Short mmCIF file of C-alpha atoms and ligand atoms in Angstrom, two decimals:
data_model
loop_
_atom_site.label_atom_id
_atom_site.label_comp_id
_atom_site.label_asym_id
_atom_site.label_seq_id
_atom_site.Cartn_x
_atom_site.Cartn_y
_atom_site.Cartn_z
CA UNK A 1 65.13 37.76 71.02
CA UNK A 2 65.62 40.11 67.91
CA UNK A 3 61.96 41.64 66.65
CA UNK A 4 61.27 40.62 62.93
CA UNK A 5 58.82 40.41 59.88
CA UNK A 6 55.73 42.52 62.11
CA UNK A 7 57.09 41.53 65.83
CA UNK A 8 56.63 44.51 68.19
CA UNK A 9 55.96 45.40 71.54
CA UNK A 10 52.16 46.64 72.42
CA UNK A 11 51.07 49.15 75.18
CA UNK A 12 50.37 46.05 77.20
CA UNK A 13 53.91 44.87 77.24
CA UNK A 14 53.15 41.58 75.14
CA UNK A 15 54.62 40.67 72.16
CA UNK A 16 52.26 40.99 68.71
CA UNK A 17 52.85 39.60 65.40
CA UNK A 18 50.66 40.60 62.35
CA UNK A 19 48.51 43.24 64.41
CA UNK A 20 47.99 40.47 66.87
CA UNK A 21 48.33 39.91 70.76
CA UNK A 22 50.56 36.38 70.92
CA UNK A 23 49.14 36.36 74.44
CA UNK A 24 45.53 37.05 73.22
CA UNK A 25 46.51 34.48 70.39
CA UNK A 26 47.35 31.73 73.40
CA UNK A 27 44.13 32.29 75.30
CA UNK A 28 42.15 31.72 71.36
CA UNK A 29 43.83 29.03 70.23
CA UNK A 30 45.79 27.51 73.30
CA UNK A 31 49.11 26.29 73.12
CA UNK A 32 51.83 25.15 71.70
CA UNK A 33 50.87 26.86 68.81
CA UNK A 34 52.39 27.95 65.56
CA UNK A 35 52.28 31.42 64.57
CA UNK A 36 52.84 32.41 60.86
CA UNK A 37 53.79 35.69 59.90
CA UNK A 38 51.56 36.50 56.44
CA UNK A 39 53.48 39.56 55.61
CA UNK A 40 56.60 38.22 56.72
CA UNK A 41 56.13 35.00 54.44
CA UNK A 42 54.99 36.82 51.37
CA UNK A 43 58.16 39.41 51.42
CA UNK A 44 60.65 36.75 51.70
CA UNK A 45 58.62 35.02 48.70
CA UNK A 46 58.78 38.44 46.84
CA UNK A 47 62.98 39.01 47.59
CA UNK A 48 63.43 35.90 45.85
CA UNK A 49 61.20 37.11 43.20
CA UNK A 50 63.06 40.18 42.97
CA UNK A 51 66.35 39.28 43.40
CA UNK A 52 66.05 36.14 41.22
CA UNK A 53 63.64 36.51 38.49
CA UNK A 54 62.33 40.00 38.02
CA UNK A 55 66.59 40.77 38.02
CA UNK A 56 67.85 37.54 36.10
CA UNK A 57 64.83 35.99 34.68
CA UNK A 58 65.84 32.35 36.90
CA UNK A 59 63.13 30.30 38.47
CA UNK A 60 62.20 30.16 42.10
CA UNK A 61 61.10 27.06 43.25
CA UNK A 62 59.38 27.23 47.04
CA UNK A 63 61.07 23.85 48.88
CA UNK A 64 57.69 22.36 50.64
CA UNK A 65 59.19 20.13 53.26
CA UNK A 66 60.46 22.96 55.13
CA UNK A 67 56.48 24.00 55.12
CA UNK A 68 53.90 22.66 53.62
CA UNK A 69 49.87 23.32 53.86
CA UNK A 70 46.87 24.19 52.00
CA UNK A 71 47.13 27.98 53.07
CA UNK A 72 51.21 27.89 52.21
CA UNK A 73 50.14 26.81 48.59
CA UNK A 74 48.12 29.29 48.28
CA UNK A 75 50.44 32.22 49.50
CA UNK A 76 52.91 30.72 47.19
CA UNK A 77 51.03 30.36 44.07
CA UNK A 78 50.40 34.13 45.14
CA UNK A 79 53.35 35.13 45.09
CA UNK A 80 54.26 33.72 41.76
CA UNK A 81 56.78 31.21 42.92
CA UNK A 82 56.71 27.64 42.11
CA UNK A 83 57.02 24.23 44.42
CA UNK A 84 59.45 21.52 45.32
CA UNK A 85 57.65 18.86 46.29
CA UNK A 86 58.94 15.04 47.26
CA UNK A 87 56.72 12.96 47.85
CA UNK A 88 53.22 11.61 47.06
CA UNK A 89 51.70 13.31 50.41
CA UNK A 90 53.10 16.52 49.35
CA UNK A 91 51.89 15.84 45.66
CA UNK A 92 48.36 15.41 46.98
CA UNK A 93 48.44 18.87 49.37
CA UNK A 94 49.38 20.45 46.25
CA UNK A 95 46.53 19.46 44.32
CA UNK A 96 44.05 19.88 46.55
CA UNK A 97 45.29 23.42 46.95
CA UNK A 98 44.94 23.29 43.25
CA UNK A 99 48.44 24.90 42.59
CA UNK A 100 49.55 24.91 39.09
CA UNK A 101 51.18 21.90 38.67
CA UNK A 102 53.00 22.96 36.14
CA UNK A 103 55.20 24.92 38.44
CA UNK A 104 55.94 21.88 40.59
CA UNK A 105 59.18 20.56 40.49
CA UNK A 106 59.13 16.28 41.84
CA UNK A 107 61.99 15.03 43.92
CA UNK A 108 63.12 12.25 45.70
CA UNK A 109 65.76 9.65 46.20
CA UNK A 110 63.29 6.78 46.25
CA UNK A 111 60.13 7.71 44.56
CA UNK A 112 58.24 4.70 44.11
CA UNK A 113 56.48 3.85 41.11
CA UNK A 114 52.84 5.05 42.65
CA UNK A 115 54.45 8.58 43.34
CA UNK A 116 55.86 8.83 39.88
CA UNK A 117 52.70 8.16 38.01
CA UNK A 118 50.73 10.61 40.10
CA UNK A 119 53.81 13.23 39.11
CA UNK A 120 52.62 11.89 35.46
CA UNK A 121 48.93 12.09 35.86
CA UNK A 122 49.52 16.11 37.62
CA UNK A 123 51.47 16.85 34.51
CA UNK A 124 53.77 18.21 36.53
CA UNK A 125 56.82 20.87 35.24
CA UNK A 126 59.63 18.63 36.08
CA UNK A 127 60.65 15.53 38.00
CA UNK A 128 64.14 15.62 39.51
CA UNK A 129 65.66 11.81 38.44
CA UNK A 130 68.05 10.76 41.19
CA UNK A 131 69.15 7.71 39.84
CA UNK A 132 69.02 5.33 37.04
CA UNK A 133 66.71 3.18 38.50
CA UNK A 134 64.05 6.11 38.69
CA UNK A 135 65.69 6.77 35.23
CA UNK A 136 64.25 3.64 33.65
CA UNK A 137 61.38 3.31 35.19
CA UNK A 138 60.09 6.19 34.48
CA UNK A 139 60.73 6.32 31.03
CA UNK A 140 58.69 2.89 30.77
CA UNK A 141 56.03 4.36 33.37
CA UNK A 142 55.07 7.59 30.91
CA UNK A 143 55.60 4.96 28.03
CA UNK A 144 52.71 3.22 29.18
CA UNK A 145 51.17 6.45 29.79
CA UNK A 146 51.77 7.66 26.03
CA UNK A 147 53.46 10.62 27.65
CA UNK A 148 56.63 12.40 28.01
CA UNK A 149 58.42 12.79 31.51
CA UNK A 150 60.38 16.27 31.23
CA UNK A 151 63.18 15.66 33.42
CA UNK A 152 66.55 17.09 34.98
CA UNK A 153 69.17 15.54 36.47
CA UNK A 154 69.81 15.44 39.85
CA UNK A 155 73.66 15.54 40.25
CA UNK A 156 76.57 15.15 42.99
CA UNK A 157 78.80 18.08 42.75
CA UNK A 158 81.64 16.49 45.18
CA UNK A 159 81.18 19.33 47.57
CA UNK A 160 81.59 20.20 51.32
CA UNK A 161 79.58 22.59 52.73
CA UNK A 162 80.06 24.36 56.11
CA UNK A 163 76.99 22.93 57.98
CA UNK A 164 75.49 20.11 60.36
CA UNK A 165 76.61 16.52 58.98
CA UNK A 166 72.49 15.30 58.56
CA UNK A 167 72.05 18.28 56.29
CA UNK A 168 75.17 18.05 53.87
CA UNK A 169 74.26 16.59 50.79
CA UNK A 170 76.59 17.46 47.85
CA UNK A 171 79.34 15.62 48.96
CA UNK A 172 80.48 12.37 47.08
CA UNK A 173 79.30 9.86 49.60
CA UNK A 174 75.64 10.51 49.78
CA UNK A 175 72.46 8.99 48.98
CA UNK A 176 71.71 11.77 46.80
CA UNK A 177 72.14 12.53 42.88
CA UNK A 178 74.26 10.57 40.05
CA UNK A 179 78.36 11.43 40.93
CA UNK A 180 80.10 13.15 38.46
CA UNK A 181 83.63 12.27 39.26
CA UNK A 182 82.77 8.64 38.81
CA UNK A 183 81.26 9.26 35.39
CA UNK A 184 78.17 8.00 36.36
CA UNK A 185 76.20 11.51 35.76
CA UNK A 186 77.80 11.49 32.13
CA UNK A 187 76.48 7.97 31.03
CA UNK A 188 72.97 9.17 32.70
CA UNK A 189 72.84 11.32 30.35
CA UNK A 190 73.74 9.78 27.28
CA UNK A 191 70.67 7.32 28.53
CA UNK A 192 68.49 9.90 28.64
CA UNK A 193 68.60 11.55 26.11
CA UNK A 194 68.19 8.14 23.66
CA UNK A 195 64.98 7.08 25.88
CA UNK A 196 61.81 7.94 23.84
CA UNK A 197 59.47 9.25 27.02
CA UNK A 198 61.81 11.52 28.96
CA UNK A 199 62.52 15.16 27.46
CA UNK A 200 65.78 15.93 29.43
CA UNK A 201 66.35 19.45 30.02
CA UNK A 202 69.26 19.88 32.77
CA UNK A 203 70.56 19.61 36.00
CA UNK A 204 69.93 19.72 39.59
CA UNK A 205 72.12 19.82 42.43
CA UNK A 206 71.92 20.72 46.44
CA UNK A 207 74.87 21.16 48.83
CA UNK A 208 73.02 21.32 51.89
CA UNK A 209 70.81 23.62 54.37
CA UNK A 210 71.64 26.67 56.56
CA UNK A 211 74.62 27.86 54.27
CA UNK A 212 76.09 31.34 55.21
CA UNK A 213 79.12 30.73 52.95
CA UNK A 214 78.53 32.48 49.42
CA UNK A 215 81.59 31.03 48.64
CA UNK A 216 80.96 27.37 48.51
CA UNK A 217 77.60 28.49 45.95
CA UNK A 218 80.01 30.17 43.52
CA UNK A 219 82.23 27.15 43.88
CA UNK A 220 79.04 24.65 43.10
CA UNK A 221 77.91 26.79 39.98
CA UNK A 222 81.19 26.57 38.63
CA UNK A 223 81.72 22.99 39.18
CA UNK A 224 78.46 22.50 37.72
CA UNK A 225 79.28 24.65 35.21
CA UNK A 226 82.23 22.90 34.46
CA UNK A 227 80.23 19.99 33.69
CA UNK A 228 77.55 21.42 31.17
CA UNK A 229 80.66 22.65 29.41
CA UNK A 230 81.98 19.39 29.96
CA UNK A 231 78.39 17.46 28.21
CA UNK A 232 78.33 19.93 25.75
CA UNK A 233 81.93 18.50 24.16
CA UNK A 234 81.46 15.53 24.25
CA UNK A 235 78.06 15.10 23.27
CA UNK A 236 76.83 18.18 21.39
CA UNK A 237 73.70 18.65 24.16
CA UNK A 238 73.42 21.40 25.83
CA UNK A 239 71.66 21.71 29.13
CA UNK A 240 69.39 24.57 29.51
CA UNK A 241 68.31 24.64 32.72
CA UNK A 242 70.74 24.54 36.20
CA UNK A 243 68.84 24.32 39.76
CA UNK A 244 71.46 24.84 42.25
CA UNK A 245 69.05 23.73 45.38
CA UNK A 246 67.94 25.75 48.19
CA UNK A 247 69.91 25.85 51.43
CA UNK A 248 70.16 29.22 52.14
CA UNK A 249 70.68 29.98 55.47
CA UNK A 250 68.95 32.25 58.38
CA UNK A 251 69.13 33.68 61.82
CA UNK A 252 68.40 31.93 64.89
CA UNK A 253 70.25 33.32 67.66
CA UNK A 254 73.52 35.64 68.17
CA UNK A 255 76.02 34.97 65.66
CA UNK A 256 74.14 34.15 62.77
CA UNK A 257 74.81 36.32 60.00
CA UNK A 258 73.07 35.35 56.72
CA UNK A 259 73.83 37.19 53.17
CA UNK A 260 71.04 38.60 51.70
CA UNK A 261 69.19 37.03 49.29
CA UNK A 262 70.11 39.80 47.00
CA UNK A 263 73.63 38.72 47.13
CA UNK A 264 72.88 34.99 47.09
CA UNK A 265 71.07 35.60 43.71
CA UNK A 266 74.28 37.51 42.87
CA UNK A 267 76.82 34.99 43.46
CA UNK A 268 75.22 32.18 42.13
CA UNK A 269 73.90 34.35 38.65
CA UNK A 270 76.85 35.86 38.45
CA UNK A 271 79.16 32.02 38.58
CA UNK A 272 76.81 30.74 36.06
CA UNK A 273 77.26 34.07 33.23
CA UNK A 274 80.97 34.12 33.97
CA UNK A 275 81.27 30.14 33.47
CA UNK A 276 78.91 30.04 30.29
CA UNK A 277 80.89 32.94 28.95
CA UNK A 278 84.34 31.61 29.46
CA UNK A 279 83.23 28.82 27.60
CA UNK A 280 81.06 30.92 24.78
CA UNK A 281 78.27 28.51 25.48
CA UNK A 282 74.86 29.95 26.68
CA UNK A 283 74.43 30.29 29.71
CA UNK A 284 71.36 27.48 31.53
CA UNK A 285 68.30 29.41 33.19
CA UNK A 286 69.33 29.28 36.97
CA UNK A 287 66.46 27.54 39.24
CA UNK A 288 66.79 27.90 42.51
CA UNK A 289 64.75 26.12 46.04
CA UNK A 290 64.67 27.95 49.40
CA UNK A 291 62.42 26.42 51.42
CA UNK A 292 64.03 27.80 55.05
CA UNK A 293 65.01 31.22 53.75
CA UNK A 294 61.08 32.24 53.22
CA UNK A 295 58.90 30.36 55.93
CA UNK A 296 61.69 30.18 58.49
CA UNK A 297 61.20 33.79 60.23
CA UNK A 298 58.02 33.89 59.19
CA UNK A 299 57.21 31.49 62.29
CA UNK A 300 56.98 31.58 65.75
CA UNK A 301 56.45 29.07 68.33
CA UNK A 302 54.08 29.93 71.56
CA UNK A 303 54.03 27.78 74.80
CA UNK A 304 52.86 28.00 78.53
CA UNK A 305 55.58 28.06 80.74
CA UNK A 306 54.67 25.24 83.23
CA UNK A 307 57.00 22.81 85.85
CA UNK A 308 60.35 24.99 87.01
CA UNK A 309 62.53 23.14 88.82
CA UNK A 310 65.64 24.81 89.90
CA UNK A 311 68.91 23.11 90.79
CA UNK A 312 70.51 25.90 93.08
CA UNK A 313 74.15 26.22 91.68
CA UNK A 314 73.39 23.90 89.04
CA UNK A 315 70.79 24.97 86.65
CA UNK A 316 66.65 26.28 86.46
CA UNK A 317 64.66 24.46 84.03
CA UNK A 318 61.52 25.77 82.61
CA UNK A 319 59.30 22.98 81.18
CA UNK A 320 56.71 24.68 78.45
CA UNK A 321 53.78 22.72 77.15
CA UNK A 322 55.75 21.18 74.08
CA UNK A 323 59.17 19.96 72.66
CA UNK A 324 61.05 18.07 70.68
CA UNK A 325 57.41 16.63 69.61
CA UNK A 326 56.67 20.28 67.61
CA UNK A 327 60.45 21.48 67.26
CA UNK A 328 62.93 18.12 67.08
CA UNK A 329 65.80 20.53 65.52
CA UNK A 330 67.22 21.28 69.00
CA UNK A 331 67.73 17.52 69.85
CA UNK A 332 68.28 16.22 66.53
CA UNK A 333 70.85 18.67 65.32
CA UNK A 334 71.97 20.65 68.17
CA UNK A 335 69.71 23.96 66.52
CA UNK A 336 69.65 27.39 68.83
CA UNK A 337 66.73 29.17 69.23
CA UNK A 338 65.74 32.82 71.05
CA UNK A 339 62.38 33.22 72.93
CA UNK A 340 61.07 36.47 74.56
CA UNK A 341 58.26 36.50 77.55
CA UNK A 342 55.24 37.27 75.02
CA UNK A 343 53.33 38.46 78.34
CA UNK A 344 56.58 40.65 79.62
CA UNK A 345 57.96 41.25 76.01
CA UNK A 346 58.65 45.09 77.61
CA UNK A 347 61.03 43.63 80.65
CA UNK A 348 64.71 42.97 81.12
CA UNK A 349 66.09 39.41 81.78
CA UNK A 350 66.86 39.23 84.86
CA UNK A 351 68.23 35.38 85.14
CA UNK A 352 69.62 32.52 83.13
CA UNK A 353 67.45 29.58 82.41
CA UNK A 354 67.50 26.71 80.21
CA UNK A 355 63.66 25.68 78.32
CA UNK A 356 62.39 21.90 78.48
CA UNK A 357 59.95 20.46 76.59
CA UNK A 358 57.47 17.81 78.22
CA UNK A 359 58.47 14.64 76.39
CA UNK A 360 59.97 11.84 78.59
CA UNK A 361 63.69 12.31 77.10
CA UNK A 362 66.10 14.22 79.16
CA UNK A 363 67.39 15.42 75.63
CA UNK A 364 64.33 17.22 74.84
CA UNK A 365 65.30 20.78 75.52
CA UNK A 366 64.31 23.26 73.25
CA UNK A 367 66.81 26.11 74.28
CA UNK A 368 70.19 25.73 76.77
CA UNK A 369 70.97 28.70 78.42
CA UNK A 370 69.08 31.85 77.94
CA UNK A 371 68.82 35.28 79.77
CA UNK A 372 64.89 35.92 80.57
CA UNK A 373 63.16 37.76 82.70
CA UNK A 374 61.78 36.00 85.74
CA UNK A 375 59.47 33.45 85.02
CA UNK A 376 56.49 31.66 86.57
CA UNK A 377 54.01 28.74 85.59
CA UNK A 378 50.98 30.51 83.13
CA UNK A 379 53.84 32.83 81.85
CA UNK A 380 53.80 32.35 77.66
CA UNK A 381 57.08 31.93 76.47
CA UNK A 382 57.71 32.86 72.76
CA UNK A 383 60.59 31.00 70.53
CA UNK A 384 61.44 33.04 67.16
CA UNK A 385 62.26 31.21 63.87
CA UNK A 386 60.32 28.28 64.04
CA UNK A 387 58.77 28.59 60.40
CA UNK A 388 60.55 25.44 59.01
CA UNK A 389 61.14 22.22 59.35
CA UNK A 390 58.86 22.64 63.15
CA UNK A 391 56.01 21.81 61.72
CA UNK A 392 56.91 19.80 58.97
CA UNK A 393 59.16 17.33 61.42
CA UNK A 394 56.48 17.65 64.30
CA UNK A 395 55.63 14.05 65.53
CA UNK A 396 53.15 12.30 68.27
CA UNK A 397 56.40 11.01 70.53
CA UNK A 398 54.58 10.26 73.86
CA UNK A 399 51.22 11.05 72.15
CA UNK A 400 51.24 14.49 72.29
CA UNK A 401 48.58 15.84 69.76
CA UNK A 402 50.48 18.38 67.29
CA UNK A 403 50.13 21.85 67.85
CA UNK A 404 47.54 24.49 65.68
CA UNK A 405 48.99 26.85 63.01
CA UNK A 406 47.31 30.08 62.91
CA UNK A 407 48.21 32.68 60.06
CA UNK A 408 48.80 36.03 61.58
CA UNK A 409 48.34 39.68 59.53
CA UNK A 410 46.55 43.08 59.70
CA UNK A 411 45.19 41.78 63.05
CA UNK A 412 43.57 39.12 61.57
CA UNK A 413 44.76 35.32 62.95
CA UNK A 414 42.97 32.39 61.05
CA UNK A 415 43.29 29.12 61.71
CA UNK A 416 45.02 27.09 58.70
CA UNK A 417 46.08 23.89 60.72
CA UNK A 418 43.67 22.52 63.58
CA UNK A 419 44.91 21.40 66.83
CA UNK A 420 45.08 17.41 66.73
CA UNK A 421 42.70 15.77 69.03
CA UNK A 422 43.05 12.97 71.60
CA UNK A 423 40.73 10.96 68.81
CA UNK A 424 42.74 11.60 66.63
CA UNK A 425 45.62 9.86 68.00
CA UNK A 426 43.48 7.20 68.34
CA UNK A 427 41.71 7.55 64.92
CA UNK A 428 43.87 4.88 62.96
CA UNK A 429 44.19 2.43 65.70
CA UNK A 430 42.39 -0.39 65.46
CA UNK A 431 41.37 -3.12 67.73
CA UNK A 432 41.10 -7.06 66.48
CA UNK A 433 38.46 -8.53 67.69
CA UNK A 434 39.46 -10.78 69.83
CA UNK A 435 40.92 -7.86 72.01
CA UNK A 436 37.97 -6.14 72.64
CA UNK A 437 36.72 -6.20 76.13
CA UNK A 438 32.74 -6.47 74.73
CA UNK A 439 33.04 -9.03 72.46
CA UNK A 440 29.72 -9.73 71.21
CA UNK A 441 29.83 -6.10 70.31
CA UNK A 442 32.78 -5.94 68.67
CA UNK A 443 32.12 -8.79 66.34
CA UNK A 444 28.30 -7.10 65.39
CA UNK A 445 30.33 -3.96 64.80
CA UNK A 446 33.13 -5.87 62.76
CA UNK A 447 30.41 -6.83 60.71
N1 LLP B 1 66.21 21.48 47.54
C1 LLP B 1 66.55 20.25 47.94
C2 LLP B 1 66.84 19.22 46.96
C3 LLP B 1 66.63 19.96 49.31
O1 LLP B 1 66.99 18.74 49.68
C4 LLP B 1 66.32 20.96 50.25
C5 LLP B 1 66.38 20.68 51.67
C6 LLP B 1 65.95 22.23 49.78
C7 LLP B 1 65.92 22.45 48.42
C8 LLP B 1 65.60 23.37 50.70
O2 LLP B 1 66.64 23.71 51.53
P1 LLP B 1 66.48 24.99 52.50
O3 LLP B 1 66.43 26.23 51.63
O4 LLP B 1 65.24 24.82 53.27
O5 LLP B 1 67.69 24.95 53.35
N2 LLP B 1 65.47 19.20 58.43
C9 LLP B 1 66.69 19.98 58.30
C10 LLP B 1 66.86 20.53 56.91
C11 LLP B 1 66.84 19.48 55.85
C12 LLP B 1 66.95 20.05 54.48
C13 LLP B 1 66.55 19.05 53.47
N3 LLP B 1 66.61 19.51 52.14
C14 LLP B 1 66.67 21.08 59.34
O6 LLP B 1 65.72 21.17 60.09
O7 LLP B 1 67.62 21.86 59.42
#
């Protein structure tokens, strides 16, 4: 496993993250449990920063879904980025956190008519219209509201990018955005800007997540490009604002080589002022979402190393405490992961295993394959680069509770998600009456 963000290796031999023991952070908190790297977090907030807007003066929008909490809202709104939320739930973290809505951008394919008048009541900066349905009902929702919405478009560039097919999204056939070959973005537009509650102010698009290919963001900012200079003719309006989506992508395991964001920001800036001038029209202010690229790293994943069943010839399985219930990346798109021995962080692998999570699918394997050092049951297993979309996508498969999030830094860990509970699987349950097994009871406590 490559050493990160604060990772080292203590006198004792045991991985530590932020000043703290993982193994010490096991015993505290048990396990699975999610480890977030404060420092970590906050410089990948503050490249963005740098590269983006201190450099070009574009917007960075934080993309919530890969991880979202009251403590992440706070280190963001720290770090002076803004928020991509998408849907009511996230709306409502948000605002309890009481981040400045006004830095919230609102998407969704399907918001429904409840989520858009709470993006209303929040004031927030801008809602991201998919579709002309949303389109129209919005305008008559912040009608009725005696408000404005200020909106941008969210677009369908027509483009492939190099990634897993469930996280593609700019390509013509998706659920996402208005297409522009069809001409269906164009006559959003000309709707939009005659409706008398929405203040239209540009575009949105989003090719997809874990991109390493600068190539296919230069192409997307000058396709978009393309059509602003395309609007601009034949309407006269000219967008001032282009968000070209998150999707940037990270390490996991051996092979992965990501640019840096320094050269994302460079690519994509750079498309947009070369576009703009070749067609003497301003250039937009360039928005752009990572959600993966900040929290991603920033987590790790600890388990107890339980079951190990070994198939001589065949294969050893490990089994650790968790799964596909706290990380479903593995079985839903084939993700790698690497994992160290927290509690033998200082020793040399010594044989080839694969890692299996608890849940009752034989496709719930968390890594295939890796070289580790020797293990045994009680041994705590640590799996790097868990930040996003692990928490976010965790579920109760089987009814295991979902694991605690603890923020890590300066040898401080606090707790900023609690471990669920056994009641609380059961909390919204409920039992009709006449299924109760002490009837008279359950009908005096109906009452
Ligand atoms: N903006 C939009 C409109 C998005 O749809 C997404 C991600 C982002 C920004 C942030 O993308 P990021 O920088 O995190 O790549 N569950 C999948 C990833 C789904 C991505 C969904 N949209 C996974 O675990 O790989």
């Amino acid at each position: 496993m490559k050493l990160h963000g604060t990772m080292r290796i203590n006198e004792r031999g045991h991985l530590e993250i932020g000043g703290c023991d993982t193994v010490e952070l096991a015993r505290r908190f048990g396990t699975p449990l999610y480890v977030l790297d404060e420092q970590l977090f906050r410089q990948n907030c503050r490249d963005y920063y740098a590269a983006f807007t201190q450099k070009y003066g574009a917007g960075v929008i934080y993309a919530a879904k890969a991880l979202l909490n009251l403590a992440v809202c706070r280190l963001v709104e720290e770090e002076g980025l803004g928020l991509d939320l998408v849907s009511g739930g996230e709306l409502y973290t948000a605002r309890q956190a009481r981040f400045p809505m006004g830095r919230v951008y609102f998407h969704g394919n399907n918001k429904s008519p409840e989520e858009l008048a709470l993006a209303l009541e929040y004031k927030v900066g801008r809602i991201v219209v998919d579709n002309f349905y949303e389109l129209e009902l919005l305008n008559r929702l912040a009608g009725e509201k005696h408000t404005a919405a200020e909106i941008i478009l969210r677009l369908t560039p027509g483009i492939e990018a190099h990634t897993h097919e469930y996280i593609k999204t700019g390509q013509i056939d998706s659920k996402f955005g208005l297409v522009i070959e069809n001409g269906q973005a164009l006559a959003a537009i000309k709707r939009a800007l005659e409706m008398k509650n929405v203040r239209l102010h540009g575009f949105h698009c989003h090719i997809g997540s874990q991109i390493f290919e600068l190539a296919s963001y230069a192409h997307c900012a000058r396709v978009m490009m393309d059509f602003v200079g395309q609007v601009h003719r034949e309407t006269g309006w000219l967008a001032g604002e282009l968000n070209l989506g998150g999707g940037l992508g990270i390490y996991y395991a051996t092979g992965d080589r990501p640019p840096t964001v320094q050269e994302y920001a460079d690519t994509l800036v750079g498309a947009v002022a070369a576009a703009a001038a070749e067609r003497g029209i301003k250039a937009p202010r360039v928005v752009v979402e990572p959600g993966r690229s900040i929290c991603g790293p920033a987590g790790t994943t600890l388990y107890t190393v339980g079951a190990i069943k070994d198939i001589p010839g065949v294969r050893k399985y490990v089994a650790v405490d968790g799964g596909m219930g706290d990380n479903p990346r593995p079985a839903l798109y084939q993700a790698r992961y690497e994992a160290c021995v927290a509690n033998r962080a200082d020793q040399s692998p010594t044989e080839v295993v694969s890692v299996a999570g608890k849940c009752c699918e034989s496709g719930d394997m968390l890594i295939w394959d890796i070289a580790l050092p020797s293990l045994e049951a009680g041994d705590i297993l640590a799996v790097s680069c868990t930040g996003a979309y692990n928490y976010t996508m965790a579920m109760n498969y089987n009814r295991l509770p979902r694991p605690a999030m603890v923020l890590v830094g300066d040898g401080r860990a606090d707790l900023i998600v609690a471990r669920e509970t056994y009641a609380d699987l059961i909390s919204h349950d409920r039992l009709p009456a006449r299924l109760r097994k002490d009837k008279r009871l359950s009908v005096a406590s109906a009452r």
